[in-house]
Structure formats: C-alpha cells, structure tokens
C-alpha cells in the first residue's frame, strides 16, 4: 500500500487545511518550547509547580498535534468537523471565562476572534458551505 499525502484540491479544503496547519504549528510550539508558548499566551508557571510545563508538552501539544495531523494526513470532512468543533468550544470556553471570571481583556477579544476563524474554516468546509 502506497502512502500519499492528500493535497487540498478545492478552495474550501485549502481554508480548512490552513486551520489544521496552524493547529499543528501551535502544537509544535507547545511540544518543543512550552515556556515560550505559555509566555505568548500570557500564562506563568510557578517555579514550585514545574510539572505544569508537562501540561503544555503533553495535554495541550498532544491534542493540537493529534487532531491537526489527522486532518492533514487523512483529509476527511468529519475529521475537519472535529477540528472545527474543538476550536468552537475553545472560543465558547473563553467567552464563558470573559463573562463569569472577569477576563474581559483586549487579549481575550483578539484570541476569541482567532479561535472563531479557526473554527469557521474547517466547519464551513465540512458542512459544504465552501466547495
């Protein structure tokens, strides 16, 4: 059995693929440089809780790399749908935090906008809005 990397063939698939590539790049950042990734997200690890770095390297990078690579390697609409819903729930969680935890900051507004775009691209392709 030959393995061939499925290359996007339509405009909608290119947009969904772009969301997956961004997700993989974010996963690689958490995997290879978790301290830098935490600083970029304005999170600080306490010196006495150094195991928190493992959360970035394990849980966060694992999810981003797993779902993003599955989208890129398999190019199936249902997997793109999983990626889109994952980003959508990320945005929803951030919105809940902004409303209930007092996290209404400009950084969170920009982040929620990026997350909604990253959700919309694969969902629009998976649901057939972008051919």
Short mmCIF file of C-alpha atoms in Angstrom, two decimals:
data_model
loop_
_atom_site.label_atom_id
_atom_site.label_comp_id
_atom_site.label_asym_id
_atom_site.label_seq_id
_atom_site.Cartn_x
_atom_site.Cartn_y
_atom_site.Cartn_z
CA UNK A 1 0.00 0.00 0.00
CA UNK A 2 1.43 3.34 -1.05
CA UNK A 3 1.08 6.33 1.21
CA UNK A 4 0.32 9.63 -0.47
CA UNK A 5 -0.16 12.90 1.31
CA UNK A 6 -3.61 14.16 0.30
CA UNK A 7 -3.16 17.66 -1.07
CA UNK A 8 -6.14 20.06 -0.85
CA UNK A 9 -7.96 20.32 -4.14
CA UNK A 10 -10.64 22.95 -3.57
CA UNK A 11 -10.77 26.45 -2.14
CA UNK A 12 -12.76 25.28 0.89
CA UNK A 13 -10.39 22.43 1.57
CA UNK A 14 -7.42 24.81 1.40
CA UNK A 15 -9.02 27.00 4.07
CA UNK A 16 -9.77 24.02 6.31
CA UNK A 17 -6.25 22.71 5.71
CA UNK A 18 -4.85 26.11 6.73
CA UNK A 19 -6.66 25.87 10.06
CA UNK A 20 -5.19 22.39 10.56
CA UNK A 21 -1.66 23.62 9.73
CA UNK A 22 -1.99 26.48 12.23
CA UNK A 23 -3.18 23.98 14.84
CA UNK A 24 -0.16 21.73 14.16
CA UNK A 25 2.23 24.69 14.39
CA UNK A 26 0.68 25.67 17.72
CA UNK A 27 1.06 22.06 18.88
CA UNK A 28 4.72 22.03 17.84
CA UNK A 29 5.30 25.26 19.77
CA UNK A 30 3.81 23.70 22.92
CA UNK A 31 5.75 20.47 22.33
CA UNK A 32 9.16 21.98 21.61
CA UNK A 33 9.05 25.25 23.58
CA UNK A 34 6.29 25.13 26.21
CA UNK A 35 7.73 28.01 28.26
CA UNK A 36 7.69 30.27 25.20
CA UNK A 37 4.15 29.15 24.35
CA UNK A 38 2.96 29.90 27.89
CA UNK A 39 4.54 33.37 27.72
CA UNK A 40 2.83 34.03 24.38
CA UNK A 41 -0.50 33.10 25.99
CA UNK A 42 0.31 35.29 29.00
CA UNK A 43 0.49 32.33 31.38
CA UNK A 44 3.15 31.95 34.04
CA UNK A 45 4.39 28.71 35.55
CA UNK A 46 5.34 28.94 39.21
CA UNK A 47 8.82 27.60 39.99
CA UNK A 48 7.42 25.23 42.63
CA UNK A 49 4.95 23.85 40.05
CA UNK A 50 7.40 22.99 37.28
CA UNK A 51 5.25 19.99 36.38
CA UNK A 52 2.87 22.50 34.76
CA UNK A 53 5.26 22.53 31.79
CA UNK A 54 4.29 18.89 31.27
CA UNK A 55 0.70 20.03 30.72
CA UNK A 56 1.80 22.18 27.81
CA UNK A 57 4.04 19.50 26.38
CA UNK A 58 1.62 16.64 26.99
CA UNK A 59 -2.00 17.62 27.08
CA UNK A 60 -2.01 20.80 25.02
CA UNK A 61 0.52 19.81 22.36
CA UNK A 62 -0.85 16.29 22.14
CA UNK A 63 -4.35 17.47 21.33
CA UNK A 64 -3.26 20.12 18.83
CA UNK A 65 -0.80 17.80 17.08
CA UNK A 66 -3.15 14.81 17.07
CA UNK A 67 -6.20 16.50 15.61
CA UNK A 68 -4.25 18.76 13.27
CA UNK A 69 -2.13 15.96 11.85
CA UNK A 70 -5.17 13.71 11.40
CA UNK A 71 -6.79 16.46 9.33
CA UNK A 72 -3.68 16.95 7.21
CA UNK A 73 -2.88 13.25 6.72
CA UNK A 74 -6.41 11.91 6.23
CA UNK A 75 -8.26 14.93 4.72
CA UNK A 76 -11.71 13.69 5.72
CA UNK A 77 -14.64 16.11 6.25
CA UNK A 78 -15.62 14.51 9.58
CA UNK A 79 -12.12 15.00 10.96
CA UNK A 80 -12.18 18.62 9.82
CA UNK A 81 -15.51 18.85 11.64
CA UNK A 82 -13.84 17.60 14.84
CA UNK A 83 -11.16 20.27 14.45
CA UNK A 84 -13.76 22.98 13.87
CA UNK A 85 -15.88 21.99 16.85
CA UNK A 86 -12.79 21.80 19.04
CA UNK A 87 -11.88 25.38 18.17
CA UNK A 88 -15.52 26.42 18.58
CA UNK A 89 -15.66 25.02 22.09
CA UNK A 90 -12.33 26.69 22.85
CA UNK A 91 -13.89 30.02 21.87
CA UNK A 92 -17.03 29.23 23.89
CA UNK A 93 -14.94 28.43 26.98
CA UNK A 94 -13.06 31.69 26.57
CA UNK A 95 -16.36 33.58 26.22
CA UNK A 96 -17.68 31.98 29.42
CA UNK A 97 -14.50 32.97 31.21
CA UNK A 98 -14.80 36.52 29.92
CA UNK A 99 -18.38 36.74 31.20
CA UNK A 100 -18.01 34.99 34.56
CA UNK A 101 -14.36 35.27 35.61
CA UNK A 102 -13.69 38.92 34.86
CA UNK A 103 -11.31 38.05 32.00
CA UNK A 104 -12.70 40.71 29.66
CA UNK A 105 -9.38 41.91 28.22
CA UNK A 106 -8.28 43.00 24.73
CA UNK A 107 -6.06 39.89 24.51
CA UNK A 108 -9.10 37.66 25.07
CA UNK A 109 -11.14 39.52 22.45
CA UNK A 110 -8.39 39.03 19.87
CA UNK A 111 -7.99 35.39 20.91
CA UNK A 112 -11.70 34.67 20.62
CA UNK A 113 -11.70 36.20 17.14
CA UNK A 114 -8.80 33.99 16.05
CA UNK A 115 -10.45 30.91 17.57
CA UNK A 116 -13.73 31.63 15.79
CA UNK A 117 -11.93 31.94 12.45
CA UNK A 118 -10.02 28.70 13.12
CA UNK A 119 -13.38 27.05 13.88
CA UNK A 120 -15.26 28.52 10.93
CA UNK A 121 -12.80 27.44 8.23
CA UNK A 122 -12.95 23.66 8.77
CA UNK A 123 -16.66 23.72 9.73
CA UNK A 124 -17.61 25.61 6.56
CA UNK A 125 -15.74 23.01 4.50
CA UNK A 126 -17.13 20.04 6.44
CA UNK A 127 -20.73 21.26 6.12
CA UNK A 128 -20.32 22.07 2.42
CA UNK A 129 -20.54 25.87 2.61
CA UNK A 130 -17.16 26.16 0.90
CA UNK A 131 -16.81 23.87 -2.09
#
